[in-house]
mmCIF file with all atom_site columns, C-alpha atoms in Angstrom:
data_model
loop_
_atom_site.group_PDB
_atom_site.id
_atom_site.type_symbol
_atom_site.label_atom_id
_atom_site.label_alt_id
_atom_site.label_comp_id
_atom_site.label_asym_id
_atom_site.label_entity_id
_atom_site.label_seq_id
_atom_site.pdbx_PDB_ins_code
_atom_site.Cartn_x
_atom_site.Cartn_y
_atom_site.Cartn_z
_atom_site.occupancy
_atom_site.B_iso_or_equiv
_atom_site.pdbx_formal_charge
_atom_site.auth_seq_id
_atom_site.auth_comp_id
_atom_site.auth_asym_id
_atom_site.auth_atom_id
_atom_site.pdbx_PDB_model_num
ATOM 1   C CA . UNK J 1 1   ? 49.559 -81.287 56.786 1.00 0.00 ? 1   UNK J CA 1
ATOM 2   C CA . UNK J 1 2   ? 45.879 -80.684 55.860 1.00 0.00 ? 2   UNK J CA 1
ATOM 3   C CA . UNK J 1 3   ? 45.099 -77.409 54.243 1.00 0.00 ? 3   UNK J CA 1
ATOM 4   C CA . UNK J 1 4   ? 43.298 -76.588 57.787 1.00 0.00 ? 4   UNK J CA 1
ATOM 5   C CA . UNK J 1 5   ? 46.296 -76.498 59.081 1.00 0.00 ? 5   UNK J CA 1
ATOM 6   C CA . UNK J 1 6   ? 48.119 -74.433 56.616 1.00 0.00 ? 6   UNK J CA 1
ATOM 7   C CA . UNK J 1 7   ? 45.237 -72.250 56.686 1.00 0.00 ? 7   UNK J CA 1
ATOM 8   C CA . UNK J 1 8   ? 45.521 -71.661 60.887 1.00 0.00 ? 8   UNK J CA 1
ATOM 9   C CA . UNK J 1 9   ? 49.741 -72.204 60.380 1.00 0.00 ? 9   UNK J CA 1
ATOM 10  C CA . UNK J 1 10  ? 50.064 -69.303 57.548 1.00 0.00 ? 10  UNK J CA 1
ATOM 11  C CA . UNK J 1 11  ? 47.112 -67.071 58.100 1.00 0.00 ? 11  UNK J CA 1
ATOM 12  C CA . UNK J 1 12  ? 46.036 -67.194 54.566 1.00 0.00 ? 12  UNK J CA 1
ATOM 13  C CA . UNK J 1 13  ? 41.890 -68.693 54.452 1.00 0.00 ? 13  UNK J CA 1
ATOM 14  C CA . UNK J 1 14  ? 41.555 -72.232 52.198 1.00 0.00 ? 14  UNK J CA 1
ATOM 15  C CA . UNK J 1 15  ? 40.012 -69.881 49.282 1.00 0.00 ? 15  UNK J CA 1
ATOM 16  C CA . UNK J 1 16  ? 42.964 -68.032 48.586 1.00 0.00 ? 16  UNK J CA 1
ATOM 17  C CA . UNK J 1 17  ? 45.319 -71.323 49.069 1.00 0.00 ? 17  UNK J CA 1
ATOM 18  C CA . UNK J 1 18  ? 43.585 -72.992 46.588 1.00 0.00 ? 18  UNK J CA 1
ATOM 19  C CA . UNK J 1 19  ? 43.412 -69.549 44.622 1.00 0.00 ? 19  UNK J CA 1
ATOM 20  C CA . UNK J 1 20  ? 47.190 -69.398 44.881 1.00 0.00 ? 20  UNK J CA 1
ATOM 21  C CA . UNK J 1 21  ? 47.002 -72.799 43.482 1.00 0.00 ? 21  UNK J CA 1
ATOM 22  C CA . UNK J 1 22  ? 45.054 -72.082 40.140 1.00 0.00 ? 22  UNK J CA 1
ATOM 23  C CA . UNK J 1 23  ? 47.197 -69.162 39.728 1.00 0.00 ? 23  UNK J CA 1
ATOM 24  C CA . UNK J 1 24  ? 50.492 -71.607 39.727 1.00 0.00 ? 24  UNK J CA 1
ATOM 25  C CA . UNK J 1 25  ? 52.278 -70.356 42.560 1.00 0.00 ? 25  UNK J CA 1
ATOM 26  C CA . UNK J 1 26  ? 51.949 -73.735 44.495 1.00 0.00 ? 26  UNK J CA 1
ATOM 27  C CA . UNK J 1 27  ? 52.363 -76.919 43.261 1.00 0.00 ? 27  UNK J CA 1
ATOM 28  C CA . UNK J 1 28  ? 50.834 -79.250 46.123 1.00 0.00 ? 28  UNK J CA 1
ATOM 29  C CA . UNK J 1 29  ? 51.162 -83.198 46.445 1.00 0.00 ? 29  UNK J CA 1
ATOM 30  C CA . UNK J 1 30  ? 48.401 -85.559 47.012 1.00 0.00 ? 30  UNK J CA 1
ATOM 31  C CA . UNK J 1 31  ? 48.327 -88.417 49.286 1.00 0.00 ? 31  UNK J CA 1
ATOM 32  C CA . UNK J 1 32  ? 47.356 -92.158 47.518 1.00 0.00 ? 32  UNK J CA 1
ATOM 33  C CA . UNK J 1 33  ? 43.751 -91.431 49.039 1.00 0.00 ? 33  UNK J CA 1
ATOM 34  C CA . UNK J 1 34  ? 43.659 -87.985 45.867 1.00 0.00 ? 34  UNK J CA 1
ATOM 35  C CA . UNK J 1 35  ? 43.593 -85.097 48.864 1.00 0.00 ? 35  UNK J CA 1
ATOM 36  C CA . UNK J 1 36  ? 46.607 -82.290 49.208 1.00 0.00 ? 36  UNK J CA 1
ATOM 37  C CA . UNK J 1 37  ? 49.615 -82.910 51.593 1.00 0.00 ? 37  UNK J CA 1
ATOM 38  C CA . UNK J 1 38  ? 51.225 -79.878 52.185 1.00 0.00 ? 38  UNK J CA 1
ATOM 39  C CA . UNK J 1 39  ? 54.543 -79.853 53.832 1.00 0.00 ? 39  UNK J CA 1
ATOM 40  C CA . UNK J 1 40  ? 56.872 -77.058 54.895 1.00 0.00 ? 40  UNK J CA 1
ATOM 41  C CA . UNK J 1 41  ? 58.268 -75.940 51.496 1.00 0.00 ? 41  UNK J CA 1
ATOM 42  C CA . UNK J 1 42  ? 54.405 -75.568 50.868 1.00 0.00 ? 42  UNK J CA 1
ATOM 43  C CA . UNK J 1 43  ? 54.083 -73.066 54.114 1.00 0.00 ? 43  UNK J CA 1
ATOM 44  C CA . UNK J 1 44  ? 57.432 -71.412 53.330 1.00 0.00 ? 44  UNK J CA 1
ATOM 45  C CA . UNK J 1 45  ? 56.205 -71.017 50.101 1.00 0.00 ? 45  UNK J CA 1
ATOM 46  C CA . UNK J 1 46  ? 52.773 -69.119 51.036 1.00 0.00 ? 46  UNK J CA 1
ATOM 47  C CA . UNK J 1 47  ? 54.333 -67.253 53.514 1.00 0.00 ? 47  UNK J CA 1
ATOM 48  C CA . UNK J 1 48  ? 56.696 -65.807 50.980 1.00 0.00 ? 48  UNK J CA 1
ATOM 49  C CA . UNK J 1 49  ? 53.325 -65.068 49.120 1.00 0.00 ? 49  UNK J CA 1
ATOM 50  C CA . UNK J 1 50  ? 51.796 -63.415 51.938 1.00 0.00 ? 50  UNK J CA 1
ATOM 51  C CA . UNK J 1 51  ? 54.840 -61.239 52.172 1.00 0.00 ? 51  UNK J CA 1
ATOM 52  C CA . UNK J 1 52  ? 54.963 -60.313 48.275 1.00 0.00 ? 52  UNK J CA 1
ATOM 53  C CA . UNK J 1 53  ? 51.357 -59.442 48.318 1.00 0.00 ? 53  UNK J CA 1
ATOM 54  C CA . UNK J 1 54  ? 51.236 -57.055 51.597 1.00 0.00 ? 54  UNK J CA 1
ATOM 55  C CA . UNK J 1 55  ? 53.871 -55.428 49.255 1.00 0.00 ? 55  UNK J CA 1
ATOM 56  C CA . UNK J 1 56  ? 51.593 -54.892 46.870 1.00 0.00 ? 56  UNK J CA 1
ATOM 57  C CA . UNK J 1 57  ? 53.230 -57.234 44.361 1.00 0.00 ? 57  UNK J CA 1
ATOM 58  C CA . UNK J 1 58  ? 51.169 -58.416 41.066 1.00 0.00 ? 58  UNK J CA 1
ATOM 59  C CA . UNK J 1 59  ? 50.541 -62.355 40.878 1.00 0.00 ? 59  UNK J CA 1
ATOM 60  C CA . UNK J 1 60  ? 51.892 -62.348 37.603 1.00 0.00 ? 60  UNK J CA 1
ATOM 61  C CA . UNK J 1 61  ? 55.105 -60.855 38.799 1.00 0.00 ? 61  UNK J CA 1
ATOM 62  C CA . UNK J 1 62  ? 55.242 -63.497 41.476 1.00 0.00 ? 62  UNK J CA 1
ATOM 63  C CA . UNK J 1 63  ? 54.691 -65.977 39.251 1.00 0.00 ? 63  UNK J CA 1
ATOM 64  C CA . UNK J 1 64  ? 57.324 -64.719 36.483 1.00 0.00 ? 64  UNK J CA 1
ATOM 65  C CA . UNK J 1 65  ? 59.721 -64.746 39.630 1.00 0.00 ? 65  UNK J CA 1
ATOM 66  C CA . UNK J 1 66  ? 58.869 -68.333 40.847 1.00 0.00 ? 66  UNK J CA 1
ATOM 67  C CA . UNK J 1 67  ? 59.397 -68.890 37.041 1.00 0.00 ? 67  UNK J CA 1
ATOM 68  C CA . UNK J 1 68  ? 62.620 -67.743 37.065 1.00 0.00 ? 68  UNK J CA 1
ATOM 69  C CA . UNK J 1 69  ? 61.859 -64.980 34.869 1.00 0.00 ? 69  UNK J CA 1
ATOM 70  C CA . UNK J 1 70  ? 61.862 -62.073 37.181 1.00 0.00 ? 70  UNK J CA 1
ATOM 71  C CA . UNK J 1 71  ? 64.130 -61.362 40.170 1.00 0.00 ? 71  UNK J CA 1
ATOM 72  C CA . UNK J 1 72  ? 62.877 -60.222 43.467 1.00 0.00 ? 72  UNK J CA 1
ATOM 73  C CA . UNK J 1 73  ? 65.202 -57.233 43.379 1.00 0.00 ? 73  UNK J CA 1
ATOM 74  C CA . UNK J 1 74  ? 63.709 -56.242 39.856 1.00 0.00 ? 74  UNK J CA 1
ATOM 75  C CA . UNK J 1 75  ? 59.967 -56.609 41.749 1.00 0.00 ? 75  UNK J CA 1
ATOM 76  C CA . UNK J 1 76  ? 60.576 -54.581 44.354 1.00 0.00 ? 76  UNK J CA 1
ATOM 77  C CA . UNK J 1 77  ? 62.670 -51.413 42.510 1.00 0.00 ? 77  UNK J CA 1
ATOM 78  C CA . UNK J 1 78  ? 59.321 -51.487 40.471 1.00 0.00 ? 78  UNK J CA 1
ATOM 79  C CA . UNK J 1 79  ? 57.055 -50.995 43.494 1.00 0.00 ? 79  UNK J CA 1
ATOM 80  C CA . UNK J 1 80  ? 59.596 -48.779 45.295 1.00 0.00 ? 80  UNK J CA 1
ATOM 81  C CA . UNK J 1 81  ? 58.506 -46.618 41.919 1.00 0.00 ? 81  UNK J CA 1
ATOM 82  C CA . UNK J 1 82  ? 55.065 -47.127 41.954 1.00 0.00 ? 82  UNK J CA 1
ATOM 83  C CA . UNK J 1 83  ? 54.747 -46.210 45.718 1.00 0.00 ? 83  UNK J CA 1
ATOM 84  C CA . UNK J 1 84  ? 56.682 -43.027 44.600 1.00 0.00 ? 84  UNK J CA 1
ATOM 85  C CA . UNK J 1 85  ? 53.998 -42.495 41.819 1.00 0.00 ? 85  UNK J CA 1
ATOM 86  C CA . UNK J 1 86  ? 51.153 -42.891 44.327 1.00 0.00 ? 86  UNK J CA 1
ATOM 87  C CA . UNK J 1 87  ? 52.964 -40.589 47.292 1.00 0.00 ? 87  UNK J CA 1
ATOM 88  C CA . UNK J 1 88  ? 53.183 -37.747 44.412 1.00 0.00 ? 88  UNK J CA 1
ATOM 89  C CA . UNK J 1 89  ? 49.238 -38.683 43.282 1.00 0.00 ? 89  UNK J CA 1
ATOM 90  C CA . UNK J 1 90  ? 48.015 -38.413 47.363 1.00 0.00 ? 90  UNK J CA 1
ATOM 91  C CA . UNK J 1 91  ? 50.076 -34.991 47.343 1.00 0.00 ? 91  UNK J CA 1
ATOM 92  C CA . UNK J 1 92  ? 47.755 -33.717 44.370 1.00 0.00 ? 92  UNK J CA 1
ATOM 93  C CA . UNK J 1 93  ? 44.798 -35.318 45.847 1.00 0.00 ? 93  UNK J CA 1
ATOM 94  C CA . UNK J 1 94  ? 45.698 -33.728 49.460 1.00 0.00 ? 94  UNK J CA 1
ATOM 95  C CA . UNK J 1 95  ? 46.008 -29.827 47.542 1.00 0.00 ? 95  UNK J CA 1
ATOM 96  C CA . UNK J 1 96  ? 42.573 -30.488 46.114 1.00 0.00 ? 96  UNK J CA 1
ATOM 97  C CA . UNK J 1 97  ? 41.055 -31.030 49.381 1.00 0.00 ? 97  UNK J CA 1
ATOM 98  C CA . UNK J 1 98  ? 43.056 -28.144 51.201 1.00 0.00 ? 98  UNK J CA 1
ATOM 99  C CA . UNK J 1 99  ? 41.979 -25.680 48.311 1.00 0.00 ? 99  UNK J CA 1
ATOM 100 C CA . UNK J 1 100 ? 38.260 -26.873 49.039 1.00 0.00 ? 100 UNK J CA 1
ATOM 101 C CA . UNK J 1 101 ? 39.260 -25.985 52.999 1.00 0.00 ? 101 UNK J CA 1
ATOM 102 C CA . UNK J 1 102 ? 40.610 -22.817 52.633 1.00 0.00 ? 102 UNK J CA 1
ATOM 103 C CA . UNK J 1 103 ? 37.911 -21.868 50.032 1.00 0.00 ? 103 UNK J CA 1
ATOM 104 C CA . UNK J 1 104 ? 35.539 -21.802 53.228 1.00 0.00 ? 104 UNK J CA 1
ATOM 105 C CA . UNK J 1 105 ? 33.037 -23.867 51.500 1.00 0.00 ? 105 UNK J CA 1
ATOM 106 C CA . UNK J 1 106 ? 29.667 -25.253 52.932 1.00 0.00 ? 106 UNK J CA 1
ATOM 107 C CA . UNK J 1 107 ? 27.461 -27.795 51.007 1.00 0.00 ? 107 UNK J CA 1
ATOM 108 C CA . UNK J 1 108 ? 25.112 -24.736 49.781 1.00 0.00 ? 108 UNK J CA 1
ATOM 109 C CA . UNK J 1 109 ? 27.789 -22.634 48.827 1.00 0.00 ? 109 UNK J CA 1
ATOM 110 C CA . UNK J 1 110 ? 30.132 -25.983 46.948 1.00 0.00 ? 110 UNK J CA 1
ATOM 111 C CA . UNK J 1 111 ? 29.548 -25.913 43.305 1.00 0.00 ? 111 UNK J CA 1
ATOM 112 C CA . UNK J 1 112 ? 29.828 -29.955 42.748 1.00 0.00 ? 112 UNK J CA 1
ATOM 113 C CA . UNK J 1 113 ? 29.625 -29.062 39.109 1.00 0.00 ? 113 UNK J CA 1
ATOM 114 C CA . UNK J 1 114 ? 32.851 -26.696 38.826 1.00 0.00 ? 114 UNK J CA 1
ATOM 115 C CA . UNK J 1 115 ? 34.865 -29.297 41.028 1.00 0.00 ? 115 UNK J CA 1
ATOM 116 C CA . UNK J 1 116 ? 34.316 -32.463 39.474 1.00 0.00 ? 116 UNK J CA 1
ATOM 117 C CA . UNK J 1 117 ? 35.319 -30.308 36.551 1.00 0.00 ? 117 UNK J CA 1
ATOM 118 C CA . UNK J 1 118 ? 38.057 -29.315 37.822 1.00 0.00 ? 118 UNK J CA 1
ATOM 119 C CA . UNK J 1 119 ? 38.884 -33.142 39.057 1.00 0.00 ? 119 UNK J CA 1
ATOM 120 C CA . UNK J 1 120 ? 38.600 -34.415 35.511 1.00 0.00 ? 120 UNK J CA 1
ATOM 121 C CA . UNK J 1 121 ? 41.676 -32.103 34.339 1.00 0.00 ? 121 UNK J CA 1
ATOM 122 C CA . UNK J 1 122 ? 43.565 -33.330 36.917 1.00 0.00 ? 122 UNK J CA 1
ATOM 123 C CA . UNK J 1 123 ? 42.424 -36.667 36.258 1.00 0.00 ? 123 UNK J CA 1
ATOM 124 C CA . UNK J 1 124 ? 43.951 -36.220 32.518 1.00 0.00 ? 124 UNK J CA 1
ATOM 125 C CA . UNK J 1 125 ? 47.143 -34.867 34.014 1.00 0.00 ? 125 UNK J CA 1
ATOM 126 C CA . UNK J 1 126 ? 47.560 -38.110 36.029 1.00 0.00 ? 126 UNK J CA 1
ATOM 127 C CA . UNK J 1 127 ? 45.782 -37.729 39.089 1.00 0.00 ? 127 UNK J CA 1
ATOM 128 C CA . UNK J 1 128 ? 44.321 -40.681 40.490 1.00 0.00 ? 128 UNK J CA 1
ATOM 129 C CA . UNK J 1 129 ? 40.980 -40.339 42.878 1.00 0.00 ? 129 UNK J CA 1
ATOM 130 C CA . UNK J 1 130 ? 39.344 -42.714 44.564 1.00 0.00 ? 130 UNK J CA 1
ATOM 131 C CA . UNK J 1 131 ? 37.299 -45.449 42.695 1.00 0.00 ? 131 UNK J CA 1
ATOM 132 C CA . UNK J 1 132 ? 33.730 -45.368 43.487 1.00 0.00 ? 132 UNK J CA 1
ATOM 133 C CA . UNK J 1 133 ? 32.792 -48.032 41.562 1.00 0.00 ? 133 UNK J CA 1
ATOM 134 C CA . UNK J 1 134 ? 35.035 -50.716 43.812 1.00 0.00 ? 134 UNK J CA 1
ATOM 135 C CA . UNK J 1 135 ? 33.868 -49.249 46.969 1.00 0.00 ? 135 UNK J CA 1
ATOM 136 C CA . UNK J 1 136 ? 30.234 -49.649 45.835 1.00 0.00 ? 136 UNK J CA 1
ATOM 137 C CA . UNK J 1 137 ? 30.813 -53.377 44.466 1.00 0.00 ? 137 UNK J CA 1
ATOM 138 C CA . UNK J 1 138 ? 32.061 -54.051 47.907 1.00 0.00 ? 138 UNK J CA 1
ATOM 139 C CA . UNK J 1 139 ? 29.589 -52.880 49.672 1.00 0.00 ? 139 UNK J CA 1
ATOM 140 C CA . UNK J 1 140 ? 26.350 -54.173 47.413 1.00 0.00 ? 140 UNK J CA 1
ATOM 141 C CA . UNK J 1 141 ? 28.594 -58.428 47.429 1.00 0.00 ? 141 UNK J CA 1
ATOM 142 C CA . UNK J 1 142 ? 28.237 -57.636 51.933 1.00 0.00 ? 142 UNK J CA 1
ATOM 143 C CA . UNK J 1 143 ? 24.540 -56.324 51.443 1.00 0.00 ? 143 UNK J CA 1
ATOM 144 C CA . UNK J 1 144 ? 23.688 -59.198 49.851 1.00 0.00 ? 144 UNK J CA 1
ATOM 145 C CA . UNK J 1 145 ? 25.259 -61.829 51.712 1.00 0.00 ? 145 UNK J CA 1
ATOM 146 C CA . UNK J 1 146 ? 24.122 -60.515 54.790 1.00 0.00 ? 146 UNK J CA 1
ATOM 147 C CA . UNK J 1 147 ? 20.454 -59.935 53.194 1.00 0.00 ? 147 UNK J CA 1
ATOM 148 C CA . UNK J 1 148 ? 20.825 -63.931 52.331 1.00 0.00 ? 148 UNK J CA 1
ATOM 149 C CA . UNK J 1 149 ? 22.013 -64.900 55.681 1.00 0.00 ? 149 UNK J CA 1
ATOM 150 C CA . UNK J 1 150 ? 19.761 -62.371 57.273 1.00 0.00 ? 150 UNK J CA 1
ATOM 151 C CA . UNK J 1 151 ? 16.424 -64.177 55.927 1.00 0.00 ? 151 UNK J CA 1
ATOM 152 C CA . UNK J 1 152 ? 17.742 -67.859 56.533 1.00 0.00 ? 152 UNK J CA 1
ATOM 153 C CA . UNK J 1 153 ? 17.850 -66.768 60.525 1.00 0.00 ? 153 UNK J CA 1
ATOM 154 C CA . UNK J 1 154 ? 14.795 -65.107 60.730 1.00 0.00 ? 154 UNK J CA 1
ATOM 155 C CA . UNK J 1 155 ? 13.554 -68.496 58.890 1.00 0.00 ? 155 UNK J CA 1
ATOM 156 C CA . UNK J 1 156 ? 15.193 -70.467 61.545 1.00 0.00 ? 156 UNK J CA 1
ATOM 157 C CA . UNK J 1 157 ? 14.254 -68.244 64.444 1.00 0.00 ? 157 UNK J CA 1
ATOM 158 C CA . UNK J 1 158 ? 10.582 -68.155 63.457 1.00 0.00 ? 158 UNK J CA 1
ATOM 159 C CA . UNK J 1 159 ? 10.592 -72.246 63.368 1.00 0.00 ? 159 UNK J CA 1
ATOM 160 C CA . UNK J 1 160 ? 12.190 -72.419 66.374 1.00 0.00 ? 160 UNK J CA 1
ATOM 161 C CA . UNK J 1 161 ? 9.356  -70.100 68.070 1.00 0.00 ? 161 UNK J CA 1
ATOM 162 C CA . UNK J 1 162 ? 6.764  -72.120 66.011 1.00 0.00 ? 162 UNK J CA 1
ATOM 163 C CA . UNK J 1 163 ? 8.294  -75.708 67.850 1.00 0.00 ? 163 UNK J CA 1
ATOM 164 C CA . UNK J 1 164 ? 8.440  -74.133 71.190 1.00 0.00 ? 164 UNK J CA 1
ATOM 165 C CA . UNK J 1 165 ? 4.737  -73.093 70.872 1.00 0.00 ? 165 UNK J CA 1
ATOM 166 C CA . UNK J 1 166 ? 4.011  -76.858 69.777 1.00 0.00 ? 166 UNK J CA 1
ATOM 167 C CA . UNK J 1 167 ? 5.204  -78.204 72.448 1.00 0.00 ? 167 UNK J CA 1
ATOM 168 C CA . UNK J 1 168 ? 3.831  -76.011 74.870 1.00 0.00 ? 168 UNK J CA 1
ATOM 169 C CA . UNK J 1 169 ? 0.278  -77.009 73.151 1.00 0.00 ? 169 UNK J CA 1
ATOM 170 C CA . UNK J 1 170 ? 0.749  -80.369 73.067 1.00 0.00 ? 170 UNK J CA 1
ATOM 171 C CA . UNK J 1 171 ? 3.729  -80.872 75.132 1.00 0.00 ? 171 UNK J CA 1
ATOM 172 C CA . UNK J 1 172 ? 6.845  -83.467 74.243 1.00 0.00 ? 172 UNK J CA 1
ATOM 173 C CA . UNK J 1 173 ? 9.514  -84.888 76.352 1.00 0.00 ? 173 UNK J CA 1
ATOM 174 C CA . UNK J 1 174 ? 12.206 -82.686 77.043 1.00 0.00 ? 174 UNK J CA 1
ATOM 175 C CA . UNK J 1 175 ? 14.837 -84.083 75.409 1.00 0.00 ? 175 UNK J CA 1
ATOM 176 C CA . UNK J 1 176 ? 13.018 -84.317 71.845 1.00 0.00 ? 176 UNK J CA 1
ATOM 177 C CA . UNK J 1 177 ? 12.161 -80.537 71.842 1.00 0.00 ? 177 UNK J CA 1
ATOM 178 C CA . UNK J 1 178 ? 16.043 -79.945 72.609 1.00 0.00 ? 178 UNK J CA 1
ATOM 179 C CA . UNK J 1 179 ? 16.818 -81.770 69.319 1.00 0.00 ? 179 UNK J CA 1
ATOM 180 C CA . UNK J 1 180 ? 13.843 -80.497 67.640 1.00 0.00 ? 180 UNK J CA 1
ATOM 181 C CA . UNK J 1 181 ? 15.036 -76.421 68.742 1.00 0.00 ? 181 UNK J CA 1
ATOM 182 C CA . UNK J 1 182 ? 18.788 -77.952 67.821 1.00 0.00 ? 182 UNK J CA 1
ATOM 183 C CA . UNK J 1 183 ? 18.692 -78.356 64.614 1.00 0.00 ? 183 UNK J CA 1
ATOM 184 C CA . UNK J 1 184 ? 17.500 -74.720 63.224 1.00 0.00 ? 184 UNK J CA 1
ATOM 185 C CA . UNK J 1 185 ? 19.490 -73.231 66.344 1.00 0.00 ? 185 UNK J CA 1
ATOM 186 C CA . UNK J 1 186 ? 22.512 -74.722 64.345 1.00 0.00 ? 186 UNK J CA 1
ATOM 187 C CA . UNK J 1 187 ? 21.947 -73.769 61.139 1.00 0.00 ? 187 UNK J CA 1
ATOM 188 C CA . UNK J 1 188 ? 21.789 -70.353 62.344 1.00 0.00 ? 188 UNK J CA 1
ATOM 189 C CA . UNK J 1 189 ? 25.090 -70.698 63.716 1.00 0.00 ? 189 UNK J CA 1
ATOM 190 C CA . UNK J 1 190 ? 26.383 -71.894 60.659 1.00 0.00 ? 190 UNK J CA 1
ATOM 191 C CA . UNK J 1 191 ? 24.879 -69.088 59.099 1.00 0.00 ? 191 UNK J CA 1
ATOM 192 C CA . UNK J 1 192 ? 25.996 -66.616 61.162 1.00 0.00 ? 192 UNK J CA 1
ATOM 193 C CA . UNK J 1 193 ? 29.772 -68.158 60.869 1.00 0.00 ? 193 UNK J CA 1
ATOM 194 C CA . UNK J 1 194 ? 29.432 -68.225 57.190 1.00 0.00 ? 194 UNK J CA 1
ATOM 195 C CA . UNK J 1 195 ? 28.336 -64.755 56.927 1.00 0.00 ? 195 UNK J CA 1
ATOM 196 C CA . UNK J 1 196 ? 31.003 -63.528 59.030 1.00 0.00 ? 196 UNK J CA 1
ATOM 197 C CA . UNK J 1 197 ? 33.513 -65.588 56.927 1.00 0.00 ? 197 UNK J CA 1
ATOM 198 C CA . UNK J 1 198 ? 32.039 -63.834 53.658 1.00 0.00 ? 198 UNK J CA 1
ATOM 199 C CA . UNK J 1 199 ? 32.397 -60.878 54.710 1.00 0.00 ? 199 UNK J CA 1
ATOM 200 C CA . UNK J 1 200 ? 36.148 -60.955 55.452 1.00 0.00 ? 200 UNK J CA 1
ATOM 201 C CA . UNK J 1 201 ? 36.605 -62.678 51.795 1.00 0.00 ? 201 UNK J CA 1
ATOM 202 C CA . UNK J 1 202 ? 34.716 -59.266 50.388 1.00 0.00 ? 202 UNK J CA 1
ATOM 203 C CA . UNK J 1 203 ? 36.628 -57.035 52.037 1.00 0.00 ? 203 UNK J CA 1
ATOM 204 C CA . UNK J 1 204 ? 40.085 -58.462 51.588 1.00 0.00 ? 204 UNK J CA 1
ATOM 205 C CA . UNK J 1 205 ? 39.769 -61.759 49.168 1.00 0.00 ? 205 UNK J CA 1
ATOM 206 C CA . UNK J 1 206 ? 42.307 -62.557 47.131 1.00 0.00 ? 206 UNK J CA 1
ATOM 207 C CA . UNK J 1 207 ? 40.413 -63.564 44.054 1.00 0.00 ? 207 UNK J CA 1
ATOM 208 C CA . UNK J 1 208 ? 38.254 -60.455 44.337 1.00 0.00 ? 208 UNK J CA 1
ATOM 209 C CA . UNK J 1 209 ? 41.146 -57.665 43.721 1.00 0.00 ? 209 UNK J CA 1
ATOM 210 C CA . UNK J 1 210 ? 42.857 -60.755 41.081 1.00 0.00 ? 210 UNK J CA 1
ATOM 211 C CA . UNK J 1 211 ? 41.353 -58.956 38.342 1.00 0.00 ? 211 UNK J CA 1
ATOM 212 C CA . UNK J 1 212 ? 43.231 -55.458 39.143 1.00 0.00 ? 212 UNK J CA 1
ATOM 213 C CA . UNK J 1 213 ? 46.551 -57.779 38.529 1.00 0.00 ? 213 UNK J CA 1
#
């Protein structure tokens, strides 16, 4: 199978295959020609992958298991754990917010100062909040991609006005302005595609949250 195929088979995008690759959790044959064959131990394989990592599993866990160096069992009594840690963390999180609730607070009368404070104790004792900083990385990668994508179709756009006002100068036969118009109308659609595909790497792409593991 091509890696298109994997990709629609499995669910996982070509990025993270090849990702998966690097990372030494698939070992893929070529053809004579040099390009991948992947066959069904290959799709077992990243399904199994796809399973471990909705689970929250590390990739160097899964790759000490596929080593033979860790057992699945092991794996998944240390995330049983670490989903305990982070229940008791949202507790502590939750009884910060209700003590904000039942403190009858509006935005003139919250004291930002006191709170974050407050948070920063908590913080020492083990309480996790919410990242900022990965939120805001997130969101400045899809502002920029679709800042990128957004000029290339106003480009496009604005040619394609500038050929139909050509032609309506100095008119063309039909079937030239079609190819003429075709040509940036595609691009846009590419771009358009590409941005949308970006977009769902951001959000959920493997090699962007790699660096947490």
């Amino acid at each position: 199978m091509k890696i298109k195929q994997v990709e629609e088979l499995v669910g996982i995008t070509k990025k993270n295959i090849r990702f998966y690759e690097d990372q030494g959790l698939l070992e893929v044959k070529r053809a004579e020609n040099g390009y991948r064959e992947y066959g069904l131990n290959d799709v077992k394989r990243l399904q199994e992958i796809r399973l471990l990592r909705k689970l929250a599993i590390p990739i160097e866990d899964m790759r000490q298991m596929y080593a033979g160096q860790k057992s699945l069992r092991s794996c998944l009594e240390y995330q049983v754990e670490e989903m305990e840690r982070q229940k008791k963390n949202l507790v502590q999180v939750q009884a910060f917010c209700e003590g904000l609730l039942n403190a009858d607070l509006s935005l003139e009368t919250l004291d930002a100062t006191q709170c974050l404070e407050q948070m920063e104790r908590l913080e020492k004792e083990g309480t996790n909040f919410m990242d900022v900083r990965k939120t805001d990385v997130h969101k400045k990668k899809i502002m920029g991609a679709a800042l990128g994508g957004g000029i290339m179709v106003i480009f496009m756009a604005a040619m394609i006005g500038i050929m139909i006002w050509g032609c309506m100068e100095d008119p063309v036969p039909i079937g030239f302005m079609l190819f003429m118009i075709g040509i940036p109308a595609a691009v846009i659609i590419g771009v358009i595609a590409a941005l949308i595909g970006r977009v769902k790497e951001i959000k959920g792409g493997e090699e962007d949250e790699a660096s947490k593991y």
